[in-house]
């Protein structure tokens, strides 16, 4: 062997110590050939060299002592002069003393040479034992009681050999008779092999910087701060760093890229999986971080939202113990800044990594989509503005959109609809359990509204689309510390198009629409209304949904003067909803039939108010004509003007009457085109249900 894999000093040290030990025993063993059940003195002599075996002398000859000292000196010299030699590196990263390294060498030697393993069995005087026990190691090194005690102390629980899980001590008898074994991972490391320890293979991943620092879409100030924090630890590191932020913001990728730029790997450690088994937590965390140290890598401990202020005590204690023992840089990626972490790591540097802003999201979409499939930049800006995704979410949504485009028409660019559909699939929520999903549909051509109302609706859409740009690029985020969402009151009589406009807004913005019937949310029991509202907003925050509160006046009516406890709790419910609306970053629509019944303070906090009126004569004519699909046959002489003039209806009632009229024509024998009389008959029936009568 050569280079870091040349372990001749280890083998010679093991042979010299065993040879010296056997001479001290002054015991004779049966001679003969190699056996599976016994080790002969002759065989041991061939393995250990020319020194006599089984000598009667009570003390070892000077030559044997000299051989041990020469081997010990050669081992120490190799450690001192070749810092990349496995034992030298191991000693440095785990703070081993010369005696610790000598113990490692003695335990490693039989792993390298089968004959030497048999010689150990001979020295143990028990061929069933393949490895030395605690007492044997104390005798092997212990020329005197003081040295034997030193060996016992180094093998104790507080010693670095046990603390770093370099050795294991097993057995049921007295401690001194328990077997000592070098960890398989350490033996492999010494031989130049590089497997992940089997004990942590399920929670560790070695990463080697898939992207360069220059390829990351991240604020330069964040990159500089993280770089400086990692550099504080020196060549092998030692930095203790918390990167707080949402999952998918590129925190781990940044650390991997910075490590790669320094010639290091990174080891990703799943803290959540480790914490799932408290009994093995301390051992496995130690081994996992040791894995990073052995590779000269940065340890990235990933807990994200699952590891917060209420982290289990065993995890907190284990992190404190491991951080105090390792030289490996430790970087934590969590959503928040748990106070316990800085408590166990006083030297911790905390850096907040924000979610990407609009410009960064556009850049991330460009990176995620192949050049030949990339849609126009205006569409990328639109989808980046709609969905405040992290880089990881954008990459996943882009893959889905690309797959959809290839199925639709290979080689063609991804469409805005495919990007929007793929983005909506990213949301995981249970909003459907507390609200009713309404299909988002309709186009501007479907709306029959007064021009003033249309302009108000278009303003809501424009604000929703330009909001990310206004907040992030033109600095309005500083002027609007709260109330940044899109909120609008849709006020008007029943059937005037409020729900239809809500559907149009959702379709234009690319969001799902959920209707909340506030009459069902309001609960007579104290505190239950707030709980219901909390569930709605909690789910909405993870869904990018448009919340459409129908019958809003049932909760948002003018706050009453407090005359009883019921009045006080009713006002608390309104205040709670106001607070949640102001902190909700999405779109909230409030439909009411009677705007003047809405509390004035509440109306001031809603950004837009869209008024819906009963349609005038000309609008009613357009509504009647728009209600019948192109596939339906119509008589050429339908008197639309007469119908519109005779019946003063809102669009909702006109829609119901249109379906009634179509039913009359479809049920005729034979079926025939729709006529004016059909529509008049249907409209009269609708009027009667409305409680109105048509003369004539």
PDB file of C-alpha atoms in Angstrom, residues 452-454 456-457 489-493 496 608-614:
ATOM      1  CA  UNK A 452     -68.474  51.940 -14.357  1.00  0.00           C
ATOM      2  CA  UNK A 453     -68.795  48.523 -12.737  1.00  0.00           C
ATOM      3  CA  UNK A 454     -66.571  46.923 -15.389  1.00  0.00           C
ATOM      4  CA  UNK A 456     -63.984  48.802 -11.034  1.00  0.00           C
ATOM      5  CA  UNK A 457     -63.611  45.062 -11.675  1.00  0.00           C
ATOM      6  CA  UNK A 489     -66.517  44.285  -1.392  1.00  0.00           C
ATOM      7  CA  UNK A 490     -68.961  43.175  -4.086  1.00  0.00           C
ATOM      8  CA  UNK A 491     -72.208  44.911  -3.163  1.00  0.00           C
ATOM      9  CA  UNK A 492     -75.548  44.731  -4.921  1.00  0.00           C
ATOM     10  CA  UNK A 493     -78.955  43.053  -5.130  1.00  0.00           C
ATOM     11  CA  UNK A 496     -76.558  41.116 -10.322  1.00  0.00           C
ATOM     12  CA  UNK A 608     -61.867  48.059  -3.298  1.00  0.00           C
ATOM     13  CA  UNK A 609     -65.640  48.373  -3.404  1.00  0.00           C
ATOM     14  CA  UNK A 610     -67.494  47.275  -6.543  1.00  0.00           C
ATOM     15  CA  UNK A 611     -71.140  48.328  -6.822  1.00  0.00           C
ATOM     16  CA  UNK A 612     -73.619  46.136  -8.709  1.00  0.00           C
ATOM     17  CA  UNK A 613     -76.940  47.610  -9.830  1.00  0.00           C
ATOM     18  CA  UNK A 614     -80.038  46.083 -11.367  1.00  0.00           C
TER      19      UNK A 614
END
